[in-house]
mmCIF file of C-alpha atoms in Angstrom:
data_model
loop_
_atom_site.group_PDB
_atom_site.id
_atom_site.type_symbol
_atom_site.label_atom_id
_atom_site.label_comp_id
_atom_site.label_asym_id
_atom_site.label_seq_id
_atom_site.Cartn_x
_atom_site.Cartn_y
_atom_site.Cartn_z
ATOM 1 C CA UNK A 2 24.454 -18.486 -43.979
ATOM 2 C CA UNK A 3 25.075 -17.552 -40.184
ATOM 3 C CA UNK A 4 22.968 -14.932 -38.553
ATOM 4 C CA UNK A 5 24.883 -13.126 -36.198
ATOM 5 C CA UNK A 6 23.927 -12.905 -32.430
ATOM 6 C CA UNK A 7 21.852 -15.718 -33.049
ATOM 7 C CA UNK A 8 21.335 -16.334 -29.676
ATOM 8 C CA UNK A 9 19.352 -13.100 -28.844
ATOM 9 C CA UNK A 10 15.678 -13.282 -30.003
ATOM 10 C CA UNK A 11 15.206 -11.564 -34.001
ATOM 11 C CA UNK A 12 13.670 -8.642 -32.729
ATOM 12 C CA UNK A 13 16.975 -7.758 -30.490
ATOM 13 C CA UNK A 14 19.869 -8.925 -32.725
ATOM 14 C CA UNK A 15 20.362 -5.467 -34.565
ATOM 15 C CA UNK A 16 20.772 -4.105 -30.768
ATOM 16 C CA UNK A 17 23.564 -5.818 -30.043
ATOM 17 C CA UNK A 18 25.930 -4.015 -32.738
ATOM 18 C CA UNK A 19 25.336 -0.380 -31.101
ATOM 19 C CA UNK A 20 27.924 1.076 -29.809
ATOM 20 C CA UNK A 21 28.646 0.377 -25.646
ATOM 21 C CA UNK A 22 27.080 3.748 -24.523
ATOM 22 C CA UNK A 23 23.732 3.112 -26.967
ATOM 23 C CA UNK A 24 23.583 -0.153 -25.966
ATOM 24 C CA UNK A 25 23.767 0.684 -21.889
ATOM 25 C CA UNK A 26 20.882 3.570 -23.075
ATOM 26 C CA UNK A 27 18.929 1.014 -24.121
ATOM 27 C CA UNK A 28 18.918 -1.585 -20.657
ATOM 28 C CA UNK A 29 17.951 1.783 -18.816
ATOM 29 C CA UNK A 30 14.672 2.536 -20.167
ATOM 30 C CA UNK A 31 11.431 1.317 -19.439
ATOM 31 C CA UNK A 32 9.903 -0.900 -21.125
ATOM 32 C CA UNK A 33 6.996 -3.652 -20.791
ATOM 33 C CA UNK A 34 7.494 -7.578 -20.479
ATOM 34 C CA UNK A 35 4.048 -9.696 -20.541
ATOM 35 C CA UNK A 36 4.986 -11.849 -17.600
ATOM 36 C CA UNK A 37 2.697 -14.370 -16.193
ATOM 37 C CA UNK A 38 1.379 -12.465 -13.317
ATOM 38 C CA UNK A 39 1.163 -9.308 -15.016
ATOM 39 C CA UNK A 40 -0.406 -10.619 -18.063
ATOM 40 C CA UNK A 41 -3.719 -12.259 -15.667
ATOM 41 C CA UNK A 42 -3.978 -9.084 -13.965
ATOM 42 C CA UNK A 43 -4.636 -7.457 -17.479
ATOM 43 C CA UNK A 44 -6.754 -9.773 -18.243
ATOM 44 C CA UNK A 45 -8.639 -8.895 -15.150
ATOM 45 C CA UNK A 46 -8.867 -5.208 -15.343
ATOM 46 C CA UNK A 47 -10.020 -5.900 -18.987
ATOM 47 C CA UNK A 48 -12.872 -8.152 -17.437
ATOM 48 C CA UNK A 49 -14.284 -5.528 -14.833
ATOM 49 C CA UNK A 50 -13.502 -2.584 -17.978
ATOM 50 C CA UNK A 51 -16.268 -4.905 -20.243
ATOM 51 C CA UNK A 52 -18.841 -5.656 -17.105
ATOM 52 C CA UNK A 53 -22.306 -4.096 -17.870
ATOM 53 C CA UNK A 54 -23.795 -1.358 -15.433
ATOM 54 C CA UNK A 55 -25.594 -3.217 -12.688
ATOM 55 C CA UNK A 56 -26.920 -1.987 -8.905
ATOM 56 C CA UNK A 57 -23.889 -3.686 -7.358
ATOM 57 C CA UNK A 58 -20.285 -3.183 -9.468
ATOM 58 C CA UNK A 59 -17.513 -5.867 -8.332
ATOM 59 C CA UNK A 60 -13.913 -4.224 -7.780
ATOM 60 C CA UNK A 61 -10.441 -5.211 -7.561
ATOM 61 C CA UNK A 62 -7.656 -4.943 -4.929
ATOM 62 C CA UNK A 63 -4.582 -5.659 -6.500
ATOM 63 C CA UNK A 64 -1.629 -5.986 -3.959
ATOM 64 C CA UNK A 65 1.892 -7.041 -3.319
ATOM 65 C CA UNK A 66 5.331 -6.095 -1.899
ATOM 66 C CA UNK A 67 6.691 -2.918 -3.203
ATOM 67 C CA UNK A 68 8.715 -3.460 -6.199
ATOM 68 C CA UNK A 69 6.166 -6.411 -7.789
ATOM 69 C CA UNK A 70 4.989 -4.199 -10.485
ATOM 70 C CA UNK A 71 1.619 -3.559 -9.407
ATOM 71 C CA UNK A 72 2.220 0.106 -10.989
ATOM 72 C CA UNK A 73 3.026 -0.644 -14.056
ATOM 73 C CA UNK A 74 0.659 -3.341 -15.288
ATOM 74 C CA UNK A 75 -1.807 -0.356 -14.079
ATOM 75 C CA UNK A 76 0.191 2.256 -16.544
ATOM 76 C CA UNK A 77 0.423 -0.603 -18.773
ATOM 77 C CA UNK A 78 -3.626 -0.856 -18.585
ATOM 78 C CA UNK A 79 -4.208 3.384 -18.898
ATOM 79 C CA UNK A 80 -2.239 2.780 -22.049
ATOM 80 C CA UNK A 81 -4.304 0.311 -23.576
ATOM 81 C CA UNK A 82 -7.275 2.169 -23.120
ATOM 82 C CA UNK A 83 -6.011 5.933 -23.849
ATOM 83 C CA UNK A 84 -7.955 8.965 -23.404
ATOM 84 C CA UNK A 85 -9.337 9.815 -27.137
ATOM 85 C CA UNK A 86 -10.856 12.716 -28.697
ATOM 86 C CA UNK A 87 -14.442 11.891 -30.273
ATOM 87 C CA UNK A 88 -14.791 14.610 -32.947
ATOM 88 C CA UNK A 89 -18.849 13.807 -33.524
ATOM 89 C CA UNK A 90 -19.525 14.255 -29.689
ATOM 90 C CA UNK A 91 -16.683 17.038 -29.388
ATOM 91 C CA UNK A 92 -15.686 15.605 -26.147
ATOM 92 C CA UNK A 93 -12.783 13.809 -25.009
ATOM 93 C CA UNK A 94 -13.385 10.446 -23.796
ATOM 94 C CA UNK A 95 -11.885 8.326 -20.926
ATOM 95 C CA UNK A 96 -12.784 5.027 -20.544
ATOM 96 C CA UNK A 97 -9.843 4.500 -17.862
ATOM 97 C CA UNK A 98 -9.453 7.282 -14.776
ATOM 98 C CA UNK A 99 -6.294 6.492 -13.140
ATOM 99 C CA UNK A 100 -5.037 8.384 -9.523
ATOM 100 C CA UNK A 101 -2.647 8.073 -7.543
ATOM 101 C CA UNK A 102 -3.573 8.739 -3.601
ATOM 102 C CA UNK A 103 -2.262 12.245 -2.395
ATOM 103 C CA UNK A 104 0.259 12.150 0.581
ATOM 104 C CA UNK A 105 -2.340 13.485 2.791
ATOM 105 C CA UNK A 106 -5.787 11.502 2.817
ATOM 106 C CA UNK A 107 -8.371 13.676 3.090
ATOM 107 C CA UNK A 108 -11.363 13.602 0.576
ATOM 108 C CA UNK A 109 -10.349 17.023 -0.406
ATOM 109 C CA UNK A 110 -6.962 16.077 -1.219
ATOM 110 C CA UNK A 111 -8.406 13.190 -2.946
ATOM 111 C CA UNK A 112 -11.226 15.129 -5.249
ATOM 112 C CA UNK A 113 -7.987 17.506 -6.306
ATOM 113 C CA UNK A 114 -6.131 14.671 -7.165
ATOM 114 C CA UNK A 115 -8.823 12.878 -9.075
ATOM 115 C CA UNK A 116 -9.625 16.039 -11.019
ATOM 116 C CA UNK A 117 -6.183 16.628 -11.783
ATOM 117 C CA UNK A 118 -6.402 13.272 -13.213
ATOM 118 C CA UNK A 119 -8.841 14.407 -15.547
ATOM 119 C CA UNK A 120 -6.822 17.446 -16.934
ATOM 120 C CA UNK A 121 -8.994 20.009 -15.237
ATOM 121 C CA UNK A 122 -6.020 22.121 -13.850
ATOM 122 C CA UNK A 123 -8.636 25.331 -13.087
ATOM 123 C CA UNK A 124 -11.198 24.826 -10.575
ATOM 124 C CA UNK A 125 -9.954 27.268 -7.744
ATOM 125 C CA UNK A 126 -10.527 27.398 -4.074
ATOM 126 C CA UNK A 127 -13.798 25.224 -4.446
ATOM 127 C CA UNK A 128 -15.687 23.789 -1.378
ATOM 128 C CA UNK A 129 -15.771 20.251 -0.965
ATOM 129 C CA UNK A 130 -19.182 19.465 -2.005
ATOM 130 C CA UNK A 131 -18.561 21.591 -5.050
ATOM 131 C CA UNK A 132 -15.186 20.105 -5.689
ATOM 132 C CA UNK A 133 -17.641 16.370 -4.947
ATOM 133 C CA UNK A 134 -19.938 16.963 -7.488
ATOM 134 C CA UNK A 135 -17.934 18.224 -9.889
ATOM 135 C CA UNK A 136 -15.902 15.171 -9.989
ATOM 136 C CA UNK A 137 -18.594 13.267 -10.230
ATOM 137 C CA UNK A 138 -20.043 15.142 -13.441
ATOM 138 C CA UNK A 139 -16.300 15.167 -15.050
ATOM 139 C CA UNK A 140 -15.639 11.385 -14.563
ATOM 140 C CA UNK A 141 -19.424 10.806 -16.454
ATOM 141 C CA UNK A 142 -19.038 13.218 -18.951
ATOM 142 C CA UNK A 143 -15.653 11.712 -19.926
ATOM 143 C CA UNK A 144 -17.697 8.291 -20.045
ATOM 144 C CA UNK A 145 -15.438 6.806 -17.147
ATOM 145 C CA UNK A 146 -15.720 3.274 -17.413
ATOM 146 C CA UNK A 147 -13.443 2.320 -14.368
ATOM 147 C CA UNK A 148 -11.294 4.204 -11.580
ATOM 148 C CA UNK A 149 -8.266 3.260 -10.659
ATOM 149 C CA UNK A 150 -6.404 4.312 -7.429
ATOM 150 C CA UNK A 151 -3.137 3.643 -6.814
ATOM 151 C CA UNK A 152 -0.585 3.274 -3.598
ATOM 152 C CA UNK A 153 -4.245 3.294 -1.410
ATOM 153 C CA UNK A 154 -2.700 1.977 1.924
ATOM 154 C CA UNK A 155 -1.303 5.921 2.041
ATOM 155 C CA UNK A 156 -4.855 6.127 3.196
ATOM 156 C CA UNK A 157 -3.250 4.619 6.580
ATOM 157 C CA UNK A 158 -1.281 7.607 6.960
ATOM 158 C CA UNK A 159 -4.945 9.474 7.833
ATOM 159 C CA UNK A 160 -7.146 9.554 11.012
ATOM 160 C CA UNK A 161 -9.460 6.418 11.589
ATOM 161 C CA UNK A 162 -12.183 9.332 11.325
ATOM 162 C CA UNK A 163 -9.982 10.183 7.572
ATOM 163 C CA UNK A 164 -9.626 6.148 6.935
ATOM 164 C CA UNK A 165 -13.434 5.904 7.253
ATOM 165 C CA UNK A 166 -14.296 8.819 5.044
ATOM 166 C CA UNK A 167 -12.002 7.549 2.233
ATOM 167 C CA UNK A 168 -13.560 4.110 2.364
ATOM 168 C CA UNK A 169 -16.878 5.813 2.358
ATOM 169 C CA UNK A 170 -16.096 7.996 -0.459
ATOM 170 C CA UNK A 171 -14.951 4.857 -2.675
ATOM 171 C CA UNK A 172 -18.289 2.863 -1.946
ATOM 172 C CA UNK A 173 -20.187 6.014 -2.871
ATOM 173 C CA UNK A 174 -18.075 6.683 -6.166
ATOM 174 C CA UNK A 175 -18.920 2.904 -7.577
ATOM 175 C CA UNK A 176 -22.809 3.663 -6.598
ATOM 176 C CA UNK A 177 -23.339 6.739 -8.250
ATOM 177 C CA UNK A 178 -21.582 5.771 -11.182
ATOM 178 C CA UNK A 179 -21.575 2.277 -11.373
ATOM 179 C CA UNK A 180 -18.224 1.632 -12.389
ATOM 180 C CA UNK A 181 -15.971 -0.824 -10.758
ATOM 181 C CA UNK A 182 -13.175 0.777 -8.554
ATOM 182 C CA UNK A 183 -9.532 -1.159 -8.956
ATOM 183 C CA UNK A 184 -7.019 -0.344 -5.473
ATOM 184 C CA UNK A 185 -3.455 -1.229 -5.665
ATOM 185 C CA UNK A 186 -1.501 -0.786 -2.904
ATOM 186 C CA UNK A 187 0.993 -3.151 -0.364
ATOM 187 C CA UNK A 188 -0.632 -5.907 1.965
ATOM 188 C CA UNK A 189 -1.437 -2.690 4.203
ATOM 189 C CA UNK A 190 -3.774 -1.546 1.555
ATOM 190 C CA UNK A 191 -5.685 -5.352 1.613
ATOM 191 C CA UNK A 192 -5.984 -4.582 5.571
ATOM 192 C CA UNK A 193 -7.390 -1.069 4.875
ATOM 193 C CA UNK A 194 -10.315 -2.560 2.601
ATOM 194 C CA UNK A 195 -10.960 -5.276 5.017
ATOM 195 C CA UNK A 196 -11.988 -2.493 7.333
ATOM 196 C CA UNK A 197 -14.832 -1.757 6.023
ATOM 197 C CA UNK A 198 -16.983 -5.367 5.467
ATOM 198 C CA UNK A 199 -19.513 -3.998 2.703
ATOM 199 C CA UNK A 200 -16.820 -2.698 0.711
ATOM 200 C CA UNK A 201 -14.883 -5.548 1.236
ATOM 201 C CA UNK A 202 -17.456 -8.166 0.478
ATOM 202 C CA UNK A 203 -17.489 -5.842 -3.537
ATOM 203 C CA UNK A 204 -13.811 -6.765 -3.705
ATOM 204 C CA UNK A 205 -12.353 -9.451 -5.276
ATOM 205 C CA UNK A 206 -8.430 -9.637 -4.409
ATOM 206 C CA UNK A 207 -5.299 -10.256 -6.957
ATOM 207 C CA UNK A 208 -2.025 -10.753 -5.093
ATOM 208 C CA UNK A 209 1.209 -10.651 -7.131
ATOM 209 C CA UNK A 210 3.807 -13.029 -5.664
ATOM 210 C CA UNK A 211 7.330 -13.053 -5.407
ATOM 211 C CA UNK A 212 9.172 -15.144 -7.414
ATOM 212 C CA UNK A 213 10.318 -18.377 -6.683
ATOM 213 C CA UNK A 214 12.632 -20.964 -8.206
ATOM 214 C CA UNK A 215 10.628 -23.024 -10.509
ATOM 215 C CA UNK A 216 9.519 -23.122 -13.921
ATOM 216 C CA UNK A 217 8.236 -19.362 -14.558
ATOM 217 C CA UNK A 218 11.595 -17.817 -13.126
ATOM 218 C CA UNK A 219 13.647 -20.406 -15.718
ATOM 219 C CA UNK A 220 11.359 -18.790 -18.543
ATOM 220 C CA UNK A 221 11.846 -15.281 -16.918
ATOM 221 C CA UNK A 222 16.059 -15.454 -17.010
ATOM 222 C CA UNK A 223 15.932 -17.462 -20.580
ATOM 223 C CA UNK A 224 13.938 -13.925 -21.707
ATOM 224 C CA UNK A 225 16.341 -11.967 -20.470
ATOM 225 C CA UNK A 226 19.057 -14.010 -22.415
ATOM 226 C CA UNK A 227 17.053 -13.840 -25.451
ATOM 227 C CA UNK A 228 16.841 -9.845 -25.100
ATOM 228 C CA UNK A 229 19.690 -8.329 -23.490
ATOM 229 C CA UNK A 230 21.626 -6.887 -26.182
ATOM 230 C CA UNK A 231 25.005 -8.632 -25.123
ATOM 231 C CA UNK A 232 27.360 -10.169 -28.162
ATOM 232 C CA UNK A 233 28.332 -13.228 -26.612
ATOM 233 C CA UNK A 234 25.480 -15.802 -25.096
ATOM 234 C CA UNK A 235 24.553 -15.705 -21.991
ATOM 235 C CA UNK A 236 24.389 -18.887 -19.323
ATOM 236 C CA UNK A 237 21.396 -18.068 -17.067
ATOM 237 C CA UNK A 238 19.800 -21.568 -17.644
ATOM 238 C CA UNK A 239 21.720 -22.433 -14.367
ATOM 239 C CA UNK A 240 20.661 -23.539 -10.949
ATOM 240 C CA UNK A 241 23.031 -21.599 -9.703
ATOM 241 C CA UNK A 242 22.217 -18.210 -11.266
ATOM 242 C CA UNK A 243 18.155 -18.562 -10.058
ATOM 243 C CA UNK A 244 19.614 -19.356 -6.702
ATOM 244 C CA UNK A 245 22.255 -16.172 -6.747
ATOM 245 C CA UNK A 246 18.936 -13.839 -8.216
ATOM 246 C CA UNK A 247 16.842 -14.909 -5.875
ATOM 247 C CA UNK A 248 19.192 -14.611 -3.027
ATOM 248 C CA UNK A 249 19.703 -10.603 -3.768
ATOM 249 C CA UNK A 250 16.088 -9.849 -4.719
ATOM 250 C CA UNK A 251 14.195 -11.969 -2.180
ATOM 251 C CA UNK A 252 11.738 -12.247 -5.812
ATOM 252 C CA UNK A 253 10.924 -9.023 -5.948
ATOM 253 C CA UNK A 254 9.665 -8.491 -9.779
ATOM 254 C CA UNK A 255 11.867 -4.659 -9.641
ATOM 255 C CA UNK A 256 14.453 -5.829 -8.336
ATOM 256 C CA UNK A 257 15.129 -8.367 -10.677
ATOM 257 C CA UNK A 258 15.157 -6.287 -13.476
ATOM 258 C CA UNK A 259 16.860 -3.811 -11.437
ATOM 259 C CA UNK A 260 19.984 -6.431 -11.063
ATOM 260 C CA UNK A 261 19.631 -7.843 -14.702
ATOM 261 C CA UNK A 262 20.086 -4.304 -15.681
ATOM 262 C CA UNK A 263 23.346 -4.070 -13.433
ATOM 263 C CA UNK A 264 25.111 -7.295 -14.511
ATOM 264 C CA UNK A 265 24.444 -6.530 -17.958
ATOM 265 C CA UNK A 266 25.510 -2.934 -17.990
ATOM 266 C CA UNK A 267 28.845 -4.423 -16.311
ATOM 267 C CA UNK A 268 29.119 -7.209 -19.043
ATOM 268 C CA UNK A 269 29.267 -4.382 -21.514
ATOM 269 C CA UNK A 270 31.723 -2.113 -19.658
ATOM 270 C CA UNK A 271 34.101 -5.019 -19.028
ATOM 271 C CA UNK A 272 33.536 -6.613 -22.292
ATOM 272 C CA UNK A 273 32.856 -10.138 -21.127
ATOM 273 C CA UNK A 274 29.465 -9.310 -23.135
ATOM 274 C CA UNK A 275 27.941 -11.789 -21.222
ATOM 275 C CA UNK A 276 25.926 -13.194 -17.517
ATOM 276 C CA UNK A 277 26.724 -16.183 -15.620
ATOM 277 C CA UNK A 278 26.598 -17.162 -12.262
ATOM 278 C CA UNK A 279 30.393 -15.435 -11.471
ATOM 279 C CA UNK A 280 28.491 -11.799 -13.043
ATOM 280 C CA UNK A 281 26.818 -11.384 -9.520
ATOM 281 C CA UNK A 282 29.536 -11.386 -7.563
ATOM 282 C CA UNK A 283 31.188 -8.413 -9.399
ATOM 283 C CA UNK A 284 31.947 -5.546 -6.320
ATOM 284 C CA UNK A 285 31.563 -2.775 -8.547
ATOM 285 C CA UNK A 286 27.473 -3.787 -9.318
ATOM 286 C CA UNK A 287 25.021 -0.933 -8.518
ATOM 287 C CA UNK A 288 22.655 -2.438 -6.616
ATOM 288 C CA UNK A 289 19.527 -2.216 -4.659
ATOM 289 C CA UNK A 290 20.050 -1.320 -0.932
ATOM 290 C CA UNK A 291 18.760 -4.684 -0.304
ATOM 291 C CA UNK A 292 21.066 -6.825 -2.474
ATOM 292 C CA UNK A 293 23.698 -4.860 -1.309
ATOM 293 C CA UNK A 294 23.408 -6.286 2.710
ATOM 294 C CA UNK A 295 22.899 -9.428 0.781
ATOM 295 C CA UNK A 296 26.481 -9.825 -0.978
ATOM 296 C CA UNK A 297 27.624 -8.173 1.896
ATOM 297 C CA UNK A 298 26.554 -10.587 4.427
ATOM 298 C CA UNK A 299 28.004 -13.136 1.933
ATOM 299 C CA UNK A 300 31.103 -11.898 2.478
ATOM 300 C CA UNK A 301 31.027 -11.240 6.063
ATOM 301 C CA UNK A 302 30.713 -15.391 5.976
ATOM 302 C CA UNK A 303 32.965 -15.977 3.345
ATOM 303 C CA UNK A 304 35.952 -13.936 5.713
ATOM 304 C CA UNK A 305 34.475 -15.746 9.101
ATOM 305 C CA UNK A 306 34.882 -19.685 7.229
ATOM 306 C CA UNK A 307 38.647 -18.465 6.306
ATOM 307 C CA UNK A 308 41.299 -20.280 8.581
#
């Protein structure tokens, strides 16, 4: 008996039969893909979410170029480990406080933040050592077992006087509480922590890097052509195409998915219902700002080698 669309992975064959529009639905929403990288820096955050209350907690700085999905493996983490309602205690319990740094980096800023965070929308015009201490209480009544702050080189944007304050305020956070602290931010945010040596000497750093053409990018497009619900099979086991993806992403882990997205989307519009190394060079793509000056630098060269 043949299986139809046998050359999509079982879980993805009954996509491929939707109709175009479901199908193009479908390559636009998020969803999660245990890549290498993302999958150690789970297994991390799961390490310093299991390590026992001591004097001195270690923390993580995990950091990267925009786009290399630092994000969502922390989403990905807050998931896992979902706030939960204990009905004996009657309290809600949090074992994973995620933030994301305000625009403006002041500690007040960052307090609001962290209590909004926690679902406390009501705490009016506090001061900040009330708003301090409050936080405090909230994150250890909700039996906070790490904080996580994400896009912390914004803290950059502040005064040195602001810059030292935040870095003071996350050294006294993982005292008090003794939990460990996890940053994510751009190389600017490894240069903020190295600022301050005793918080820095706490940190251990996780850098995500771009992709690059070897082995893990071959397993990377033959996962794509194993899930991308196209009817005819796809030829991304090619040289050629890893050279062409890397070319218009520079190996940036979004953009990637960002362009597999596009060339599929445009497989199923045409009807080719399928990627090879001539899908990238389709003009009508929607593409990243930077893949755009890519192709069109291409062509700039193409016209200039013309006789």
């Amino acid at each position: 008996m043949t299986v139809l669309n046998q050359h999509l992975f079982p879980a993805y064959r009954d996509q491929a039969d939707y109709p175009d529009e479901t199908r193009i639905d479908w390559l636009r929403r998020d969803r999660w893909m245990g890549l290498p990288q993302s999958e150690a820096a789970l297994s991390q955050l799961e390490d310093l979410l299991a390590y026992p209350k001591r004097g001195r907690m270690p923390c993580l700085l995990l950091f990267g170029s925009t786009g290399m999905g630092k994000s969502e493996i922390l989403s990905r983490f807050s998931e896992l480990h979902a706030p939960a309602f204990d009905e004996r205690a009657g309290i809600t319990v949090m074992p994973v406080v995620s933030v994301q740094m305000p625009p403006e980096p002041t500690e007040e800023e960052f307090y609001t933040e962290l209590m909004l965070a926690m679902n406390y929308a009501e705490f009016g015009h506090l001061s900040l050592r009330t708003l301090r201490a409050l936080a405090r209480r909230t994150l250890a009544e909700f039996g906070a077992r790490i904080l996580v702050l994400d896009e912390v080189d914004k803290m950059l944007a502040g005064t040195p006087r602001q810059q030292r304050i935040f870095l003071n305020t996350i050294r006294f956070l993982t005292n008090d509480l003794r939990i460990p602290i996890v940053c994510a931010g751009t190389e600017d945010a490894r240069i903020a922590v190295l600022t301050d040596p005793n918080l820095a000497d706490r940190f251990g750093a996780l850098e995500l890097i771009a992709w690059r053409n070897d082995h893990a990018l071959r397993q990377l497009l033959a996962s794509f052509a194993g899930l991308l619900p196209l009817r005819r099979p796809s030829h991304l086991d090619d040289d050629q195409v890893r050279r062409r993806v890397l070319a218009l992403t520079d190996g940036v882990t979004g953009r990637i998915f960002r362009l597999m997205e596009a060339v599929a989307i445009a497989a199923i519009r045409s009807g080719r219902e399928m990627i090879d190394a001539d899908s990238f060079d389709d003009e009508q793509l929607l593409l990243p700002m930077v893949s755009m000056q890519v192709t069109a630098g291409g062509r700039r060269a193409a016209r200039c080698r013309r006789p």
